XYZ file of C-alpha atoms in Angstrom:
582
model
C -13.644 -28.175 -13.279
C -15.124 -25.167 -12.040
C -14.343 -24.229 -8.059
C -16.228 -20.850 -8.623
C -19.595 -19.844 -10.337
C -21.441 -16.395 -10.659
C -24.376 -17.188 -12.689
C -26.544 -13.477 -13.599
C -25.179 -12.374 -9.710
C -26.753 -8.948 -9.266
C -26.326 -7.937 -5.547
C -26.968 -3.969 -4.163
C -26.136 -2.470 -0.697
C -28.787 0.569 -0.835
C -31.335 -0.932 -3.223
C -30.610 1.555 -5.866
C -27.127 1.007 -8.188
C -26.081 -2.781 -8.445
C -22.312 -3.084 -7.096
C -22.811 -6.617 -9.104
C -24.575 -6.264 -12.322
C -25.429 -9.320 -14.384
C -22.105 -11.398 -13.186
C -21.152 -14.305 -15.124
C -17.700 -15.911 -14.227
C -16.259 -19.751 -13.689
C -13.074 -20.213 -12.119
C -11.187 -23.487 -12.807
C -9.748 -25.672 -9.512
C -5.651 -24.946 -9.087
C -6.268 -21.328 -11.266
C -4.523 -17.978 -10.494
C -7.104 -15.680 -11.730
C -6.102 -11.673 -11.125
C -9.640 -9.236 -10.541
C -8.937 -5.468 -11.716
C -11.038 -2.314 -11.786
C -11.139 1.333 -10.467
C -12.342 1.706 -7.412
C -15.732 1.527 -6.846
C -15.960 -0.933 -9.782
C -17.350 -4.067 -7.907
C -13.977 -6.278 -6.816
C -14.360 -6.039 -3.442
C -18.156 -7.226 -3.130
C -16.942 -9.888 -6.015
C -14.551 -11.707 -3.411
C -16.935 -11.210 -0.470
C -19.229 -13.119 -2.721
C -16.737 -16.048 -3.197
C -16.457 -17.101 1.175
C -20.101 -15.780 1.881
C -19.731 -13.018 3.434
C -22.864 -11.745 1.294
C -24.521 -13.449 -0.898
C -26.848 -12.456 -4.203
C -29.641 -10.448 -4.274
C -30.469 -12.198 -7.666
C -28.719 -15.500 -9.401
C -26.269 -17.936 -7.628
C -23.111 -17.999 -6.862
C -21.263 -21.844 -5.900
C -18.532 -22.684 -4.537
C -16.662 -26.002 -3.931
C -20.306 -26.879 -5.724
C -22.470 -25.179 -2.662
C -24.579 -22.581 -3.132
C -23.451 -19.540 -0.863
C -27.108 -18.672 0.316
C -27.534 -22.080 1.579
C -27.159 -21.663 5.587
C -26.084 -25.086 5.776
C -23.321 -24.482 3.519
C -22.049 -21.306 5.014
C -19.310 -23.520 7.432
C -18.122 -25.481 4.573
C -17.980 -22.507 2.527
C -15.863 -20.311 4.838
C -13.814 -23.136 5.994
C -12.420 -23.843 2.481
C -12.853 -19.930 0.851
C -9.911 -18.270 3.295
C -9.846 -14.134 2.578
C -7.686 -11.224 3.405
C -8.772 -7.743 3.680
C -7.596 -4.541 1.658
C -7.074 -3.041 5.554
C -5.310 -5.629 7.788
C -6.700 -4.003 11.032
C -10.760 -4.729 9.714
C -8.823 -8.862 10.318
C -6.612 -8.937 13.424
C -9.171 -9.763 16.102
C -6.179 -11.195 18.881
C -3.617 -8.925 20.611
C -0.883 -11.176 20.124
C 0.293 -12.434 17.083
C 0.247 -15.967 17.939
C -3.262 -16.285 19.210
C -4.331 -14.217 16.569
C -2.967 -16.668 13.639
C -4.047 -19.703 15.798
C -7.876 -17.624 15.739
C -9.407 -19.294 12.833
C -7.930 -22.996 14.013
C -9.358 -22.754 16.914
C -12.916 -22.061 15.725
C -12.584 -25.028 13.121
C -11.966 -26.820 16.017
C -7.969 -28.091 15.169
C -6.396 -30.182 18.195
C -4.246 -28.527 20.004
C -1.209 -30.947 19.127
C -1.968 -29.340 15.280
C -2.875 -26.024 16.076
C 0.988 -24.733 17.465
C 2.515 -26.548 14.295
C -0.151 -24.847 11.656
C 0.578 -22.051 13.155
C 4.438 -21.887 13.182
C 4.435 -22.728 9.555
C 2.152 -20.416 8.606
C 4.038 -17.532 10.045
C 7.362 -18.768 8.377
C 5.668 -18.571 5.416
C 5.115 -14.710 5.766
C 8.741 -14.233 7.231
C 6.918 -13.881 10.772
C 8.647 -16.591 12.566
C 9.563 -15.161 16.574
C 7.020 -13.009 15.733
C 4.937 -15.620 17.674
C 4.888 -13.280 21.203
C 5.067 -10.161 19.986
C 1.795 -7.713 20.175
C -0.264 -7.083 17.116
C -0.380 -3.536 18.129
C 3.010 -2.623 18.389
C 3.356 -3.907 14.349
C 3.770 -1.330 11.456
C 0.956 -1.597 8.841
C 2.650 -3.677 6.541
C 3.376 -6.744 9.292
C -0.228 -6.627 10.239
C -0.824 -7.860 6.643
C 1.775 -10.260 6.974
C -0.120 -11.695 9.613
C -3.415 -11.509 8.360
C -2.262 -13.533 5.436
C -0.757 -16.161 7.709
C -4.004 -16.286 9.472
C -5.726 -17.675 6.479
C -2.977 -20.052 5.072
C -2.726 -21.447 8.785
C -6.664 -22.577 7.797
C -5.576 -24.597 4.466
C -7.903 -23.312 2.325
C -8.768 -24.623 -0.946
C -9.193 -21.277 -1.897
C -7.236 -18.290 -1.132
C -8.832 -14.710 -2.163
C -6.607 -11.744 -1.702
C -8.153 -7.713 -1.407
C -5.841 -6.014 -2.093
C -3.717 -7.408 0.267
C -0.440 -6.284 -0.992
C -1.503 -2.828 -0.560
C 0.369 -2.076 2.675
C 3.867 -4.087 1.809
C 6.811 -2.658 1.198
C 8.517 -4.041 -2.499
C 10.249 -7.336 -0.593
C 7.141 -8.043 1.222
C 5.281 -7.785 -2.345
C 7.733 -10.077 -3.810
C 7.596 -12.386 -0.610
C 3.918 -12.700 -1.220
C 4.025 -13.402 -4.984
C 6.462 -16.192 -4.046
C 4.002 -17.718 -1.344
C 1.182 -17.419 -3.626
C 3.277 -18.977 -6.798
C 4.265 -21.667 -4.567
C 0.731 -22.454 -2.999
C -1.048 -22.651 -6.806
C 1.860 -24.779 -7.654
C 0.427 -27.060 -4.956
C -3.106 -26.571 -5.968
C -4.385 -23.937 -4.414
C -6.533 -21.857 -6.455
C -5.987 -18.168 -6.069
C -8.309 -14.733 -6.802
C -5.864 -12.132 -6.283
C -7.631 -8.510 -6.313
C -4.721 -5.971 -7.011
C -3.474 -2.492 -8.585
C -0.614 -3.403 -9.152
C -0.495 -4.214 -12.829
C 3.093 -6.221 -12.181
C 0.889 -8.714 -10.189
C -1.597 -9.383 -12.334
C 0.999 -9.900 -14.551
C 1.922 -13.293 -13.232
C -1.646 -14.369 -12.844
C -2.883 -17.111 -15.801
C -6.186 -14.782 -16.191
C -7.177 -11.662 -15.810
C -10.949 -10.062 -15.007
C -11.362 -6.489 -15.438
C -14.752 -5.194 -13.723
C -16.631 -1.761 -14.484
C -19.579 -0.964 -12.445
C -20.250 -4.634 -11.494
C -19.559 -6.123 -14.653
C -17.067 -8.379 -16.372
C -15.879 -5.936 -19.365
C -12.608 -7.903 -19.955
C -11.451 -11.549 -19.581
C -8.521 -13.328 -20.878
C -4.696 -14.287 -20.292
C -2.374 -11.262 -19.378
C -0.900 -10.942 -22.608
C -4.324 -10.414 -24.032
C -5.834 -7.966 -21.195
C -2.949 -6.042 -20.022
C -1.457 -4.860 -23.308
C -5.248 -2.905 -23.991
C -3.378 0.007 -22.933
C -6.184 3.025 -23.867
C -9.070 0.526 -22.818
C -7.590 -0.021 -19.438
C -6.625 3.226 -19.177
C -10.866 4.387 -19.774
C -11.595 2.108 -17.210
C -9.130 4.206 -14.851
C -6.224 1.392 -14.812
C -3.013 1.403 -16.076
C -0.717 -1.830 -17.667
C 2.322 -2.398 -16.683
C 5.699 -0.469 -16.742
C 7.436 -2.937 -19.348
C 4.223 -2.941 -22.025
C 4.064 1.192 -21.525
C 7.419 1.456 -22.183
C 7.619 -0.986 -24.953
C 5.079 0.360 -26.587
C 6.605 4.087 -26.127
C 9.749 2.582 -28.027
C 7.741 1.262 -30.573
C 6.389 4.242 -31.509
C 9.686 5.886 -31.840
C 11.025 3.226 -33.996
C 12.447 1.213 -31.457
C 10.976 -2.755 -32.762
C 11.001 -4.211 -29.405
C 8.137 -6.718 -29.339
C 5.025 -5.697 -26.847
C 6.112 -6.480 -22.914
C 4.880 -7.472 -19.852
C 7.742 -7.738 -17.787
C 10.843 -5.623 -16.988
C 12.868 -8.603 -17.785
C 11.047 -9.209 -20.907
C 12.066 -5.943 -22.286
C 15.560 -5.959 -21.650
C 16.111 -9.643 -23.579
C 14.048 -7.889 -26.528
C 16.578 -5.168 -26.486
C 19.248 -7.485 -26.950
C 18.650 -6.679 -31.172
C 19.598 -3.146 -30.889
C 23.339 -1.896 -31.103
C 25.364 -1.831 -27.899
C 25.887 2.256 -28.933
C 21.937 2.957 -29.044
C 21.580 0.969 -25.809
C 23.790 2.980 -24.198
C 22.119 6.430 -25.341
C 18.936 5.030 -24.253
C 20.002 3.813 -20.275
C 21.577 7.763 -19.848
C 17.936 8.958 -21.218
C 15.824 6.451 -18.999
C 18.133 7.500 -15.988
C 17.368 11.527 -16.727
C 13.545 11.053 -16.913
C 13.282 9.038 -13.746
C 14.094 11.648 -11.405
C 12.545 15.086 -10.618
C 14.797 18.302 -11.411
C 17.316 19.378 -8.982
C 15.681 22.121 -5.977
C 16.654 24.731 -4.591
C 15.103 24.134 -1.248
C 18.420 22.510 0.027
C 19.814 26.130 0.645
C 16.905 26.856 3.514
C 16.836 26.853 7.026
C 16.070 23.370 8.426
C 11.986 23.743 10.534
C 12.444 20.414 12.093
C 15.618 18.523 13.557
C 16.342 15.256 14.697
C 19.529 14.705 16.846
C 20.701 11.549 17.720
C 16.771 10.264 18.110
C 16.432 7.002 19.799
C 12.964 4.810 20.327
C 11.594 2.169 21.527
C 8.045 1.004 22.582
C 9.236 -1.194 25.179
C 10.446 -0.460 28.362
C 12.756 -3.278 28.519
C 14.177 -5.430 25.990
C 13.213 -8.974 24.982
C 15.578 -11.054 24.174
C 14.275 -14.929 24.458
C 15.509 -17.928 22.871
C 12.547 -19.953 20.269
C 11.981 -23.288 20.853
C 10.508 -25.261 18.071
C 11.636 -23.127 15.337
C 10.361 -23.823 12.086
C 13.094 -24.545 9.041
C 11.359 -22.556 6.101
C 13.327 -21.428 2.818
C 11.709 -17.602 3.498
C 14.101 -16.204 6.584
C 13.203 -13.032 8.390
C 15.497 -11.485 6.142
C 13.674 -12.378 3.178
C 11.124 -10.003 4.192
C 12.742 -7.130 6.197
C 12.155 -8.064 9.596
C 14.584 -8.876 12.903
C 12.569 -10.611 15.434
C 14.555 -9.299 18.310
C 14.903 -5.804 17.016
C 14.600 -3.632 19.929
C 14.871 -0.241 18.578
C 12.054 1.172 16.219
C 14.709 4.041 15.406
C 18.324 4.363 16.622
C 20.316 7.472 16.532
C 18.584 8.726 13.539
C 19.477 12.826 12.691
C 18.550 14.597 9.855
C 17.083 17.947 8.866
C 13.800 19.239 7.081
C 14.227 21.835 5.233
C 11.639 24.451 4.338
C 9.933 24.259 1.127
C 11.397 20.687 0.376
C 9.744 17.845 -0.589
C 11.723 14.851 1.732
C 10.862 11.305 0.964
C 11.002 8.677 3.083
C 11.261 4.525 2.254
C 12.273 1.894 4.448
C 10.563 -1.923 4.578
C 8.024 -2.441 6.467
C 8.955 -2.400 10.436
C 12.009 -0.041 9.666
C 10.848 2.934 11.524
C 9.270 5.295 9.108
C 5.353 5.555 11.212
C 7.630 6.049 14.139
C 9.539 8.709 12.863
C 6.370 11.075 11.786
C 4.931 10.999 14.805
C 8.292 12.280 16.362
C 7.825 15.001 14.136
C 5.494 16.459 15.574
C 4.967 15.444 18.749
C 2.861 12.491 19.062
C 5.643 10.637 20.199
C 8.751 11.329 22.794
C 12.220 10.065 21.784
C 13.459 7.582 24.364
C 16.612 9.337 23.560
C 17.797 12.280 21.475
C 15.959 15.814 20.945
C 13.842 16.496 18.181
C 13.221 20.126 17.737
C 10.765 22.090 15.869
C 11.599 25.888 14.855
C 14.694 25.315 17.100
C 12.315 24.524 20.294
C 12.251 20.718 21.888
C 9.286 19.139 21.313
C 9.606 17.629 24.521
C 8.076 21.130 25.879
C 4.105 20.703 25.735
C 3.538 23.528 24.782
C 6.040 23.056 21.785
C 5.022 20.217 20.940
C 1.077 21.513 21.044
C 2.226 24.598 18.531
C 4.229 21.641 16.048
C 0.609 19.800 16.086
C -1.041 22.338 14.706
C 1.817 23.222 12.144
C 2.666 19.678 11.186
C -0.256 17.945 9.585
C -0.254 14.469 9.568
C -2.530 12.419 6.776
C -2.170 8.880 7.893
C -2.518 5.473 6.522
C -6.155 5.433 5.359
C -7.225 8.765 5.826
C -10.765 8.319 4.889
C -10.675 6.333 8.291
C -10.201 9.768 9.866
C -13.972 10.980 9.115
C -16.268 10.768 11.707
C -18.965 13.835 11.140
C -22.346 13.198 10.204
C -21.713 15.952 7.180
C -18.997 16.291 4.802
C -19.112 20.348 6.430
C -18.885 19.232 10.228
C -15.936 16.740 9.452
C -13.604 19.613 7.636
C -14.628 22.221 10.301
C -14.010 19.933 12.951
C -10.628 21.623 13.649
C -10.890 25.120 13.323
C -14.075 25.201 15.105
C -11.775 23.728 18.083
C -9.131 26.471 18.020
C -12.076 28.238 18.980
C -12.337 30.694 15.088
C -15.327 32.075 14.545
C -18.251 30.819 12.297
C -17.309 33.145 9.385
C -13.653 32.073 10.064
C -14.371 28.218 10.197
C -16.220 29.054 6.803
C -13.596 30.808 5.284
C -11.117 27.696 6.354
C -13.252 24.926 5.307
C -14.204 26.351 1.429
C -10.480 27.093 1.172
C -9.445 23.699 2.074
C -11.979 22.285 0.301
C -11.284 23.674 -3.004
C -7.752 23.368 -2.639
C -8.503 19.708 -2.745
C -10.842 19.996 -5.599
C -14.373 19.664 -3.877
C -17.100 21.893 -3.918
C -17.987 22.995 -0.326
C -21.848 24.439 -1.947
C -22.427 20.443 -3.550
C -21.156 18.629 -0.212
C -22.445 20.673 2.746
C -24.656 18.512 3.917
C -23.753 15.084 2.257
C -22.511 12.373 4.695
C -18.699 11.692 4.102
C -19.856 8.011 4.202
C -22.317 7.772 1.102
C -18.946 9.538 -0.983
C -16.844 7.109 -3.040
C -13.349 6.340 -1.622
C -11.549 8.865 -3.944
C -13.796 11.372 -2.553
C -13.366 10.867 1.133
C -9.635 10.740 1.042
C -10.227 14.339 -0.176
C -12.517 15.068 2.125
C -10.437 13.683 5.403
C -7.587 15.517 3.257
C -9.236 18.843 3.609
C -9.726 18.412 7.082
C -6.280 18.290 7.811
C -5.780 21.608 5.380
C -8.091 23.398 7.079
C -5.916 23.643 9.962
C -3.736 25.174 7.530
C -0.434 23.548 8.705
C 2.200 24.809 6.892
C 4.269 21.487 6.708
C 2.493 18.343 5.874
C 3.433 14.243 6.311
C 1.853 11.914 4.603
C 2.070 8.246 5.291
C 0.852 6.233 2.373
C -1.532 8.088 1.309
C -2.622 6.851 -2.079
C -2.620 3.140 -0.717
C -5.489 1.562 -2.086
C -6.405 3.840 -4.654
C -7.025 2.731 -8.326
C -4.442 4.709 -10.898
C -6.447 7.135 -11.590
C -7.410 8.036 -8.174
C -3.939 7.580 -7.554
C -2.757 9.863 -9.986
C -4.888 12.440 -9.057
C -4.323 12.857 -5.417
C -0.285 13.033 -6.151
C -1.256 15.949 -8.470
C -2.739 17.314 -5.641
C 0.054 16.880 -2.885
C 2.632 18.533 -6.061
C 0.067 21.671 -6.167
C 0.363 22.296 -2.774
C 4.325 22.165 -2.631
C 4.383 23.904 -5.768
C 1.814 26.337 -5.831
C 0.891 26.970 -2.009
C 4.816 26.907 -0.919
C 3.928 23.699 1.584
C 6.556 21.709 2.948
C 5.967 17.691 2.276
C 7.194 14.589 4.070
C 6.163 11.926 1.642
C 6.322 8.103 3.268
C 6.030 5.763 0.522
C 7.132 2.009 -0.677
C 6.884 3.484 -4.522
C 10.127 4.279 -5.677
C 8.783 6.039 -9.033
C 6.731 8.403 -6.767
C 9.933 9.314 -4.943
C 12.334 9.818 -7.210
C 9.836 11.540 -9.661
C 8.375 14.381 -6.305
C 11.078 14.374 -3.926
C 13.942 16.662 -3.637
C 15.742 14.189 -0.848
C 15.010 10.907 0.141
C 15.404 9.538 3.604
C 15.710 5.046 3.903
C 15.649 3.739 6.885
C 16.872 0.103 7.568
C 15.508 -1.698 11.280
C 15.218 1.938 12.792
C 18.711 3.120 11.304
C 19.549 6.071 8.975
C 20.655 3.982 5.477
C 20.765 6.665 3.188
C 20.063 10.343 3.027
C 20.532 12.623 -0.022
C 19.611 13.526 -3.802
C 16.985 10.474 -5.149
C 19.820 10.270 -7.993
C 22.182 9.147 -5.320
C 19.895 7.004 -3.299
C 18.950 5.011 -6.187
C 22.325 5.116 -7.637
C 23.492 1.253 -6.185
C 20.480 -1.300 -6.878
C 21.586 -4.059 -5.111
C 22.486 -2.109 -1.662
C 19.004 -1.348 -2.268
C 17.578 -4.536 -2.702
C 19.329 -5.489 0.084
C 17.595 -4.080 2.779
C 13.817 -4.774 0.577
C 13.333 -2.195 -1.748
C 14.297 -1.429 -5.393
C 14.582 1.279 -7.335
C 12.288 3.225 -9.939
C 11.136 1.148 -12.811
C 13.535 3.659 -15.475
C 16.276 3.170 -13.367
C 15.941 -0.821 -13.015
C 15.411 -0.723 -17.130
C 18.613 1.591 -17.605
C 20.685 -0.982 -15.544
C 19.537 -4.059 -16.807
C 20.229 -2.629 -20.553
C 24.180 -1.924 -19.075
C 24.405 -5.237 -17.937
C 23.203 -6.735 -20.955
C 24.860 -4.712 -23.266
C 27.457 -2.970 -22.079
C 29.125 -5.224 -19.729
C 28.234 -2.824 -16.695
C 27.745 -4.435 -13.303
């Protein structure tokens, strides 16, 4: 029985290009159907078509059996159709974390008796619980999703419909919330998952692949995800274990075609223990980048002994009530009465390296880049810039304008009404003149890949998302710092897009000599760019050193959240298969 119709939904924002073109798709009651597509490709305006959010400008869409343009319909619709966002912050409406789960009970009108007990579970679900009194402000990027998520399953939805919501969590948080969703469908829920992460669809029982608001492809995972050149036209990749598998195929290797990691490992199990062994050792070479030279240098920035916290006393209360759960806090990287967001952390950047940083979600890493250059003071410890404390304004001014920072979303960063004003915006404030600020911005700009003569006067707003990372991007470049962090930047980028822009950030510590702080929850991106990688674990240095020797011990890894690069993960599971390693 169908829970979900499109029937011919055509829907346009400006009147000109369909985002929805010609949509035909049921969904079955208790389903776990996976959406895919570049960006731009139609998913998001797809699941803001399922709770009513917007409805067609031609055909019908139904849900639960109502018709989403029917007013009457609209609290029915959105009581039963829970979402989460792509961005967790366009969702948290409450400035603690409590009232902000117990928002969406309290305008279905829950008794109160309920509402404390929906609420409790649904944060234990997330790995939130003693979470409850803690400000939604003071949460890394990741938790905010965490309690976004709980937000929704606090409602009971018959339908849950996920943007991307995975986006911003670290690998345990990604797992947590495949186990959450596994278990909910179990129970009956149906779930839309939107996602780029080919893994997840993976585990879906059907996968929809849109191209410029259409349905192009639509079957089970085995049959969608192993198209690897069609998904690959349509700016997607598949995932790890079918690339790979079908890379040893085609060096005579006969494993069978794979979807999962674990899947390709048990098909291995054929091939002599000697051959297995040859091929771990190769796996484990190609996963990481080349050793540098850049560890020789002279360190530009220094932490010693750094120390923070954001509040000025700590808070150490008892729960009441506490909710037994099987997920624990530890399940998803997170100490409710943490007090520290970093604790005696010291390390050095060097010049000309390309540092990595990974931690879970809540360990410390936003924290630590604004440190770096100033934004934030340590509550203890110096951190020192060119050998001068940043506690000095005036240091810490100069390390602003030679540290750029490229945050979390930094397409949110625009703000000009021309593509030209937003990229000037900074020079044009150190007070350059105009034949300066024009010089700056067509440099930045084409080190970016845009053309400054095609954009002048376009509105960074009518650009597709690929486009306006770029352009925020250049904006930052155009100070012309001469080390840049970046905090996530590629979150929420289809492959291709994603691709693209690390190509970028490697030309510009390649070719233009810049230093790069890379933040990231991909372990393939880090051990493939960086020269070092820093981990942090609740606020505290875990590892430091050579991505070969970070990644080196899987399960220390895994304990603290993360993993390890796909290769790497491959290469051990074929020891422990074959060769009796542990």
């Amino acid at each position: 029985m169908a829970i979900i119709e499109f029937n011919d939904v055509r829907f346009t924002y400006d009147g000109q290009r369909y985002a929805l073109d010609g949509v035909n798709l049921r969904i079955e009651r208790g389903s776990f159907t996976c959406v895919l597509g570049g960006n731009g490709s139609g998913k998001s305006t797809l699941a803001k078509h399922v709770n009513a959010l917007l409805t067609p400008d031609e055909g019908t869409v139904r849900v639960l059996d109502a018709d989403t343009s029917d007013p009457e319909s609209l609290y029915f619709i959105r009581s039963n159709a829970g979402m989460v966002f792509q961005n967790p912050d366009d969702q948290i409406v409450s400035s603690v974390i409590e009232d902000d789960v117990a928002f969406g009970l309290e305008n279905l009108g829950v008794p109160t008796e309920e509402l404390q007990g929906r609420v409790s579970r649904a944060l234990a679900q997330v790995g939130l619980q003693g979470f409850e009194k803690k400000e939604t402000a003071a949460l890394s990027g990741g938790q905010k999703q965490r309690v976004a998520i709980a937000g929704v399953l606090a409602m009971e939805p018959q339908i849950l419909v996920l943007d991307e919501a995975s986006a911003m969590l670290d690998p345990r948080g990604r797992k947590g919330l495949a186990r959450v969703c596994r278990e909910l469908n179990e129970a009956g829920l149906t779930i839309v998952l939107i996602t780029h992460f080919m893994e997840e669809a993976a585990q879906a029982d059907r996968v929809v692949v849109l191209e410029a608001g259409r349905v192009v492809l639509d079957g089970a995972p085995t049959e969608v995800l192993t198209q690897a050149e069609r998904l690959r036209d349509l700016n997607l990749d598949v995932p790890f274990a079918t690339s790979m598998s079908m890379e040893l195929r085609e060096g005579g290797i006969g494993v069978p075609v794979c979807l999962t990691t674990d899947e390709l490992a048990a098909g291995l199990r054929e091939i002599a223990p000697h051959e297995t062994g040859r091929l771990a050792e190769e796996l484990r070479t190609r996963a990481f980048k080349p050793t540098s030279c850049a560890s020789g240098t002279e360190p530009i920035l220094e932490f010693k002994d750094v120390s923070f916290t954001y509040q000025p006393t700590p808070k150490r209360k008892k729960r009441r009530n506490a909710v037994q759960t099987d997920a624990t806090p530890a399940d998803w990287g997170n100490d409710p009465s943490e007090y520290w967001a970093l604790q005696n952390v010291s390390l050095e950047l060097r010049r000309g390296e390309f540092f990595g940083i990974a931690g879970h979600t809540g360990s410390g890493k936003s924290t630590l880049i604004q440190l770096a250059n100033g934004l934030l003071q340590p509550t203890a410890g110096t951190v020192l810039a060119h050998g001068r404390d940043l506690a000095d304004k005036r240091a810490a001014a100069e390390a602003r304008r030679d540290v750029g920072v490229v945050f979390q979303y930094p397409e949110h960063q625009l703000f000009a009404a021309t593509v030209y004003d937003d990229v000037a915006f900074g020079p044009r404030n150190l007070g350059l003149s105009s034949d300066e600020v024009e010089e700056r911005v067509r440099t930045a700009m084409s080190l970016v890949h845009l053309s400054v003569d095609e954009l002048r006067d376009a509105s960074p707003f009518a650009l597709s998302g690929g486009q306006q990372r770029r352009v925020a991007f250049a904006g930052v470049l155009a100070m012309q710092p001469t080390t840049l962090i970046l905090d996530e930047p590629i979150a929420g980028l289809d492959p291709q897009n994603r691709h693209a822009f690390l190509r970028l950030i490697t030309e510009l510590h390649d070719e233009q000599g810049m230093t790069i702080v890379l933040v990231s929850h991909d372990m393939n991106d880090l051990a493939r760019l960086c020269d070092r990688v820093l981990v942090l674990n609740q606020g505290k240095e875990f590892a430091n050193g050579a991505p070969a020797e970070v990644f080196a011990d899987e399960a220390r890894l895994r304990s603290v959240g993360l993993g390890v690069p796909d290769l790497v993960h491959l290469a051990n599971l074929i020891r422990i298969n074959f060769l009796g390693g542990n």
